[in-house]
Amino acid sequence: MKHRFVQLLVLMASLAGCRNAEPAGNTPGSNLSAPVIKASFTHADKAVVDRYESAIQSFMERTFGTRGFNGSYLIAKDGEIISEAYLGYRDPVLKDSELQEHDAFHLASVSKTFTGMAVLKLWEEGRLSLEDELSKYFEKFPYKNITVKMLLNHRSGLPNYTNYLDVYGWDKKKLATNLDVLASLYKMKPPIQFTAGKRFNYCNTNYALLALIVEKVSGQSFPEYMEEKFFIPLQMNDTYVFRPEDASASLPSFEANNRRYGLEFMDLVYGDKNIYSTVRDMLKWDQALYSDSLFKPETLQAAFSGYSYEKSGTRNYGLGWRLTELKNGKKIVYHNGWWHGNNTVFIRLPEEKATIIMLGNRYNRNIYKAKQLCDMFGDYQQSNNLFQDMENEATVSVGGGTD
C-alpha cells in the first residue's frame, strides 16, 4: 500500500505542533490555511445503483472485452458511490498483488487540475495576479509578454519540453527537474510556437513552470504546498507528489504488451504530471470543488470557463481543466492523462453532480471512452462520439472538432 503516513505526520507536526494521525484543521496553533473537510464514503441506495448498473457493466464489457482493464474506477452521483471496482494487479506480469483501494496511480495530466487550482488559490489570496508576466518570477525570461493566465489556459506559445529536450541534445542519463526545464528555455532557446495569447496549444512546459511559480510565491516546495493546502485538509491520505525516494514503492506502469516502464529522464518534472492518487481520494477532490470552504465561487467560475474560442467547436480549455461545451447548454468539466503506461480520466458533471473516475497503469486507450458514461446522467451526446481524447496532449487542440 502506498501511503505516505509517516511523512504526513512529520509535516503535520511542523504545521500544527502535534503528532496526530488525523489532521486538526484550523484549531489553535495550526497553520493550515484550509479547514479539514471530513470525508465519508457513502454508497447510493439500491434503487439508484440499479438505475445505472446495467449501463456501467455494458460499457465495461463493450469497451474492454476479453483484454480486460488493469486499474480502478469509481462512478458517483451527489457524492455517493454508484459503482467502484479494482481490477487487475499492481504488476500484471507477476500477478502477485491484486489492486486495492489504497494503490495510488500516476494521474499523468490529471495532475494539472491540482496545479491549476494551486495557482488559483494563490490568486484568490492576492499573492499573485493572473496577468503577471513571467519575467516577474523568472529574471530575464527569454520569451516576452507571456502571463500566468496564458500558462494556465495553454495560450503561451511556449515549446513543449517533452518534445524538444531530446531533440536539443539533453543527456538522457540525467533526470531533468523543473529547474532544468526552466534553464533549458534559456540555454537551448527552442523557438516560440506562436505569438503569446494568439491561440491554444497544449504544452506541458506551461505547468512545469506553474509549479515553480507556486514554489516561488509560497516559499514551499511544490509537494509541501500541495500537502498543506489540499491533501491534508481533504484527508487525501493516499495522494502525493512523486519524488525520487518514491520510485521503488510507487505503482509501476506497463505497455499494452506488459513491458514495464522504468524511471526515465523526464520522470521527475511535476506540475504537468507526477501526482499519484486513488479513485476515492479523487472523489474527495471532486466533492471539495462543490464547497465554498476550499475555493470562492468566483475562483471556480474562472477555472471552469473556456478561453479559446478562435475556432468553433465543443472543445475548450479553462484554467487547468478541459471542457466540452455542448450547444444544448450542457458542460463536461474533465481532464485526461497519459504518461508511459498510465491512462487516466477524471470527469465532473457539475449540473448533475456526477463524477466518473478511471485510472489504469497498463496502457489502454479505451479508457478515454469513459466520457460515453456521461450519457447516463443527461443529454451529453457522447455515446456515438467517435472522437475520444487520446491525451497525447501536445497534439490535441480545442475548437473545430467533436469531443
Coordinates of C-alpha atoms in Angstrom, one line a residue:
M1 CA 0.0 0.0 0.0
K2 CA 1.4 3.3 -1.0
H3 CA 0.6 5.5 2.0
R4 CA 2.7 8.5 3.0
F5 CA 1.6 8.1 6.6
V6 CA 5.0 8.9 8.3
Q7 CA 5.7 11.9 6.0
L8 CA 2.3 13.3 6.6
L9 CA 2.8 13.0 10.4
V10 CA 6.1 14.9 10.1
L11 CA 4.5 17.6 8.0
M12 CA 1.5 17.9 10.3
A13 CA 3.8 18.2 13.3
S14 CA 5.5 21.2 11.7
L15 CA 2.2 22.7 10.8
A16 CA 0.2 22.1 14.0
G17 CA 2.8 21.4 16.6
C18 CA 1.5 17.9 17.2
R19 CA 1.7 14.3 16.0
N20 CA -1.9 13.4 15.5
A21 CA -2.7 10.9 12.7
E22 CA -5.9 12.9 12.0
P23 CA -5.2 16.5 10.8
A24 CA -6.7 19.0 13.2
G25 CA -7.7 21.7 10.7
N26 CA -8.0 25.3 11.9
T27 CA -7.5 24.6 15.6
P28 CA -5.5 26.8 17.8
G29 CA -1.8 26.6 16.9
S30 CA -2.5 25.1 13.5
N31 CA -1.1 26.8 10.4
L32 CA -3.3 25.0 8.0
S33 CA -5.0 27.6 5.8
A34 CA -7.8 25.4 4.7
P35 CA -10.1 23.5 7.1
V36 CA -10.3 19.8 7.2
I37 CA -13.2 18.7 5.1
K38 CA -14.3 15.4 6.6
A39 CA -14.6 12.6 4.1
S40 CA -17.2 10.0 4.5
F41 CA -17.9 7.4 1.8
T42 CA -21.5 6.5 1.4
H43 CA -22.9 4.3 -1.3
A44 CA -26.0 5.2 -3.2
D45 CA -29.1 3.2 -2.2
K46 CA -30.1 0.2 -4.2
A47 CA -32.6 2.0 -6.4
V48 CA -30.0 4.5 -7.6
V49 CA -27.4 1.7 -8.1
D50 CA -29.9 -0.4 -10.1
R51 CA -30.7 2.6 -12.3
Y52 CA -27.1 2.8 -13.6
E53 CA -25.6 -0.7 -13.0
S54 CA -26.6 -2.2 -16.3
A55 CA -25.3 0.7 -18.4
I56 CA -21.9 0.6 -16.5
Q57 CA -21.4 -3.1 -16.9
S58 CA -22.4 -2.9 -20.6
F59 CA -19.9 -0.2 -21.1
M60 CA -17.1 -2.1 -19.4
E61 CA -17.8 -5.3 -21.4
R62 CA -18.2 -3.4 -24.7
T63 CA -15.1 -1.2 -24.1
F64 CA -12.6 -3.7 -22.6
G65 CA -13.9 -7.1 -23.7
T66 CA -11.7 -10.0 -23.2
R67 CA -8.5 -7.9 -23.0
G68 CA -9.7 -6.5 -19.7
F69 CA -8.8 -3.4 -17.8
N70 CA -6.0 -3.1 -15.3
G71 CA -6.8 -0.3 -12.9
S72 CA -9.6 1.1 -10.8
Y73 CA -12.7 3.1 -11.5
L74 CA -15.4 4.9 -9.4
I75 CA -18.6 6.5 -10.5
A76 CA -20.6 8.7 -8.1
K77 CA -23.7 10.8 -8.0
D78 CA -24.2 13.5 -5.4
G79 CA -21.1 12.3 -3.7
E80 CA -22.5 8.8 -3.3
I81 CA -20.7 5.9 -4.9
I82 CA -22.7 4.1 -7.6
S83 CA -20.0 1.8 -8.8
E84 CA -16.5 1.1 -7.7
A85 CA -14.0 -1.6 -8.7
Y86 CA -10.3 -2.6 -8.5
L87 CA -9.5 -4.9 -11.4
G88 CA -6.1 -6.5 -12.1
Y89 CA -2.8 -6.4 -10.4
R90 CA -0.1 -3.9 -9.3
D91 CA 2.1 -5.9 -11.7
P92 CA 0.1 -7.6 -14.5
V93 CA 3.0 -9.8 -15.3
L94 CA 3.8 -11.2 -11.9
K95 CA 0.1 -11.1 -10.8
D96 CA 1.2 -11.4 -7.1
S97 CA -0.6 -8.4 -5.7
E98 CA -4.2 -7.5 -6.6
L99 CA -5.0 -3.8 -6.9
Q100 CA -6.8 -2.4 -3.8
E101 CA -8.3 0.9 -2.8
H102 CA -5.1 2.4 -1.4
D103 CA -3.0 1.8 -4.5
A104 CA -2.3 5.2 -5.9
F105 CA -2.0 5.7 -9.7
H106 CA 0.1 8.2 -11.6
L107 CA -2.5 10.7 -12.6
A108 CA -0.4 11.9 -15.6
S109 CA -2.0 15.1 -16.9
V110 CA -5.0 14.9 -14.5
S111 CA -2.3 16.4 -12.2
K112 CA -2.9 19.7 -13.9
T113 CA -6.2 20.1 -12.2
F114 CA -4.3 20.3 -8.9
T115 CA -1.6 22.6 -10.2
G116 CA -4.1 24.9 -11.8
M117 CA -6.1 25.1 -8.6
A118 CA -3.0 25.7 -6.5
V119 CA -2.2 28.8 -8.7
L120 CA -5.8 29.9 -8.4
K121 CA -5.6 29.6 -4.6
L122 CA -2.6 32.0 -4.6
W123 CA -4.5 34.3 -6.9
E124 CA -7.6 34.1 -4.6
E125 CA -5.4 35.1 -1.6
G126 CA -4.0 38.1 -3.5
R127 CA -0.5 36.6 -3.6
L128 CA -0.2 36.8 -7.4
S129 CA -2.0 38.2 -10.4
L130 CA -3.1 36.1 -13.4
E131 CA -1.9 39.0 -15.6
D132 CA 1.7 38.9 -14.1
E133 CA 4.3 38.4 -16.8
L134 CA 6.7 35.5 -16.3
S135 CA 9.6 37.9 -16.1
K136 CA 8.3 38.8 -12.6
Y137 CA 9.1 35.3 -11.5
F138 CA 12.0 34.3 -13.8
E139 CA 14.6 37.0 -14.3
K140 CA 15.2 38.0 -17.9
F141 CA 12.8 35.3 -19.1
P142 CA 13.6 34.8 -22.8
Y143 CA 10.0 34.8 -24.1
K144 CA 8.1 38.1 -23.9
N145 CA 4.5 39.0 -23.0
I146 CA 3.6 35.6 -21.5
T147 CA 1.4 35.8 -18.4
V148 CA 0.5 33.3 -15.7
K149 CA -3.0 33.0 -17.2
M150 CA -1.5 32.0 -20.6
L151 CA 0.3 29.2 -18.9
L152 CA -3.0 28.1 -17.2
N153 CA -5.0 28.1 -20.4
H154 CA -2.3 26.9 -22.7
R155 CA -2.1 30.1 -24.8
S156 CA 1.6 30.9 -24.0
G157 CA 3.1 29.6 -27.3
L158 CA 6.0 28.1 -25.4
P159 CA 7.6 25.0 -26.8
N160 CA 6.8 21.7 -25.1
Y161 CA 9.8 20.3 -23.1
T162 CA 8.5 16.7 -23.7
N163 CA 9.3 17.3 -27.4
Y164 CA 12.4 19.5 -27.5
L165 CA 14.6 18.2 -24.7
D166 CA 15.5 15.1 -26.6
V167 CA 15.8 16.9 -30.0
Y168 CA 18.1 19.5 -28.5
G169 CA 20.5 17.0 -27.0
W170 CA 19.5 16.5 -23.4
D171 CA 21.6 13.8 -21.8
K172 CA 19.1 11.1 -21.1
K173 CA 21.3 9.7 -18.3
K174 CA 20.4 12.8 -16.4
L175 CA 17.0 13.1 -14.8
A176 CA 15.5 16.5 -15.6
T177 CA 13.8 18.6 -12.9
N178 CA 11.5 21.6 -13.2
L179 CA 14.5 23.9 -12.8
D180 CA 16.2 22.1 -15.7
V181 CA 13.1 22.7 -17.8
L182 CA 13.3 26.4 -16.9
A183 CA 17.1 26.5 -17.6
S184 CA 16.6 24.7 -20.9
L185 CA 14.5 27.6 -22.2
Y186 CA 17.4 30.0 -21.5
K187 CA 20.2 27.7 -22.8
M188 CA 18.6 25.7 -25.7
K189 CA 16.4 28.6 -26.8
P190 CA 13.8 26.5 -28.6
P191 CA 11.7 28.7 -30.8
I192 CA 8.3 30.1 -29.6
Q193 CA 5.4 28.3 -31.3
F194 CA 3.3 31.5 -31.9
T195 CA 2.8 34.9 -30.5
A196 CA 1.7 34.7 -26.9
G197 CA -2.1 34.7 -26.5
K198 CA -2.8 34.1 -30.1
R199 CA -4.3 30.6 -29.8
F200 CA -4.5 27.4 -27.8
N201 CA -1.7 24.8 -27.9
Y202 CA -1.4 22.2 -25.2
C203 CA 2.0 22.4 -23.7
N204 CA 3.4 20.6 -20.6
T205 CA 6.1 23.3 -20.2
N206 CA 3.3 25.6 -19.0
Y207 CA 2.5 23.5 -16.0
A208 CA 6.1 22.7 -15.1
L209 CA 6.7 26.5 -14.9
L210 CA 3.5 27.0 -12.9
A211 CA 4.8 24.6 -10.3
L212 CA 7.9 26.7 -10.0
I213 CA 5.7 29.8 -9.6
V214 CA 3.8 28.1 -6.8
E215 CA 7.1 27.4 -5.1
K216 CA 8.4 30.9 -5.5
V217 CA 5.2 32.6 -4.3
S218 CA 4.5 30.2 -1.4
G219 CA 8.1 29.7 -0.2
Q220 CA 7.4 26.0 -0.1
S221 CA 8.3 23.1 -2.3
F222 CA 5.5 22.1 -4.6
P223 CA 4.9 18.7 -2.8
E224 CA 4.8 20.5 0.6
Y225 CA 2.4 23.2 -0.7
M226 CA 0.0 20.6 -2.2
E227 CA 0.0 18.6 1.0
E228 CA -0.7 21.6 3.2
K229 CA -3.3 23.2 1.0
F230 CA -5.1 20.2 -0.4
F231 CA -4.1 16.7 0.5
I232 CA -4.1 17.0 4.3
P233 CA -7.2 19.2 4.6
L234 CA -9.1 16.9 2.3
Q235 CA -7.8 13.8 4.0
M236 CA -6.4 12.6 0.7
N237 CA -4.1 10.3 2.6
D238 CA -3.0 8.2 -0.4
T239 CA -2.2 11.1 -2.6
Y240 CA 1.3 12.6 -3.1
V241 CA 3.6 14.3 -5.5
F242 CA 6.2 11.9 -6.7
R243 CA 9.8 12.4 -5.5
P244 CA 12.9 10.3 -6.3
E245 CA 12.6 8.4 -3.0
D246 CA 9.1 7.1 -4.1
A247 CA 10.5 5.3 -7.1
S248 CA 10.7 1.8 -5.5
A249 CA 7.3 1.8 -3.9
S250 CA 5.1 3.7 -6.3
L251 CA 2.8 1.8 -8.6
P252 CA 4.6 0.9 -11.8
S253 CA 3.1 1.2 -15.3
F254 CA 3.2 -1.1 -18.3
E255 CA 2.9 -1.0 -22.0
A256 CA 0.0 -2.9 -23.6
N257 CA 2.3 -5.9 -24.1
N258 CA 3.1 -5.8 -20.3
R259 CA 6.6 -4.4 -20.7
R260 CA 7.3 -2.4 -17.5
Y261 CA 8.4 1.2 -17.7
G262 CA 11.5 2.2 -15.7
L263 CA 12.4 5.7 -14.4
E264 CA 13.2 7.9 -17.4
F265 CA 14.8 11.3 -17.9
M266 CA 11.6 13.4 -17.7
D267 CA 10.0 11.5 -14.8
L268 CA 10.9 14.0 -12.0
V269 CA 9.2 17.0 -13.5
Y270 CA 6.0 17.8 -11.7
G271 CA 3.1 20.2 -12.1
D272 CA 2.2 18.9 -15.6
K273 CA 2.2 15.3 -14.1
N274 CA 3.6 13.3 -11.2
I275 CA 0.7 13.4 -8.7
Y276 CA -0.4 10.0 -7.6
S277 CA -3.8 9.3 -6.2
T278 CA -6.7 6.8 -5.8
V279 CA -10.2 6.9 -7.1
R280 CA -11.5 7.5 -3.6
D281 CA -9.1 10.4 -3.0
M282 CA -10.1 11.9 -6.3
L283 CA -13.8 11.7 -5.2
K284 CA -12.8 13.8 -2.2
W285 CA -11.1 16.3 -4.6
D286 CA -14.3 16.4 -6.7
Q287 CA -16.5 17.0 -3.8
A288 CA -14.3 19.7 -2.4
L289 CA -14.9 21.7 -5.6
Y290 CA -18.6 22.0 -4.7
S291 CA -17.8 23.5 -1.3
D292 CA -17.0 27.2 -0.7
S293 CA -14.8 26.1 2.2
L294 CA -11.9 25.5 -0.2
F295 CA -12.4 28.0 -3.1
K296 CA -14.6 31.0 -3.6
P297 CA -17.4 30.6 -6.2
E298 CA -15.7 33.2 -8.5
T299 CA -12.5 31.2 -8.4
L300 CA -14.3 28.1 -9.6
Q301 CA -16.1 30.1 -12.2
A302 CA -12.7 31.3 -13.6
A303 CA -11.4 27.7 -13.6
F304 CA -14.3 26.2 -15.4
S305 CA -14.7 28.9 -18.1
G306 CA -13.4 28.5 -21.6
Y307 CA -10.7 30.8 -23.0
S308 CA -10.2 29.6 -26.6
Y309 CA -12.9 30.5 -29.0
E310 CA -10.9 31.4 -32.1
K311 CA -12.3 28.2 -33.7
S312 CA -15.8 26.9 -33.5
G313 CA -16.4 23.6 -31.8
T314 CA -17.4 22.0 -28.5
R315 CA -13.9 21.5 -27.0
N316 CA -12.3 24.2 -24.9
Y317 CA -9.9 24.7 -22.0
G318 CA -10.3 26.5 -18.8
L319 CA -7.6 27.2 -16.1
G320 CA -6.4 23.6 -15.6
W321 CA -9.5 21.9 -16.9
R322 CA -10.6 20.6 -20.3
L323 CA -14.2 21.5 -21.2
T324 CA -16.8 20.1 -23.5
E325 CA -19.4 22.8 -24.1
L326 CA -22.4 21.5 -25.9
K327 CA -24.9 23.6 -27.9
N328 CA -27.7 22.4 -25.6
G329 CA -26.0 24.1 -22.7
K330 CA -24.5 21.0 -21.1
K331 CA -20.9 21.2 -19.9
I332 CA -18.4 18.5 -19.1
V333 CA -15.5 19.5 -16.9
Y334 CA -12.7 17.0 -17.1
H335 CA -9.1 16.1 -17.7
N336 CA -7.4 13.1 -19.2
G337 CA -3.9 11.9 -18.7
W338 CA -1.3 9.7 -20.4
W339 CA 2.2 9.1 -19.2
H340 CA 4.1 6.0 -20.0
G341 CA 1.6 3.2 -19.5
N342 CA -0.7 5.3 -17.3
N343 CA -4.1 6.3 -18.8
T344 CA -6.4 8.4 -16.6
V345 CA -9.8 10.1 -16.8
F346 CA -11.4 12.5 -14.3
I347 CA -14.8 13.7 -15.4
R348 CA -17.2 16.1 -13.5
L349 CA -20.7 16.9 -14.5
P350 CA -21.5 19.9 -12.2
E351 CA -25.1 20.1 -13.2
E352 CA -25.9 16.6 -12.1
K353 CA -23.1 16.5 -9.5
A354 CA -21.9 13.2 -11.1
T355 CA -18.3 12.0 -11.2
I356 CA -16.6 9.5 -13.4
I357 CA -13.0 8.4 -12.5
M358 CA -11.0 5.8 -14.3
L359 CA -7.3 5.1 -13.6
G360 CA -5.2 2.5 -15.3
N361 CA -1.5 1.5 -15.2
R362 CA -1.3 -0.7 -18.3
Y363 CA -1.7 1.3 -21.5
N364 CA -5.2 1.1 -22.8
R365 CA -6.5 3.9 -25.0
N366 CA -10.1 2.7 -24.5
I367 CA -10.0 4.2 -21.0
Y368 CA -10.7 7.6 -22.7
K369 CA -14.0 6.3 -23.9
A370 CA -15.2 6.8 -20.3
K371 CA -16.8 10.1 -21.5
Q372 CA -19.5 7.9 -23.0
L373 CA -20.7 7.2 -19.5
C374 CA -21.8 10.9 -19.2
D375 CA -24.9 10.0 -21.2
M376 CA -26.2 8.0 -18.2
F377 CA -26.7 11.3 -16.4
G378 CA -28.0 13.6 -19.1
D379 CA -28.1 14.6 -22.7
Y380 CA -24.3 14.9 -23.2
Q381 CA -24.2 13.3 -26.7
Q382 CA -21.1 11.2 -26.1
S383 CA -22.3 7.7 -26.8
N384 CA -22.0 7.9 -30.5
N385 CA -18.9 10.2 -30.5
L386 CA -16.1 8.6 -32.5
F387 CA -13.5 11.1 -31.2
Q388 CA -12.2 10.3 -27.8
D389 CA -9.3 12.4 -26.4
M390 CA -6.1 10.4 -26.8
E391 CA -4.4 12.8 -24.5
N392 CA -1.2 12.7 -26.5
E393 CA -1.7 16.2 -25.4
A394 CA 0.8 18.1 -27.5
T395 CA -1.4 17.3 -30.5
V396 CA -4.9 17.7 -29.0
S397 CA -6.3 21.1 -29.9
V398 CA -9.6 22.8 -29.0
G399 CA -12.3 24.1 -31.3
G400 CA -13.1 22.9 -34.7
G401 CA -14.0 19.3 -33.8
T402 CA -16.1 17.0 -31.8
D403 CA -15.1 15.6 -28.4

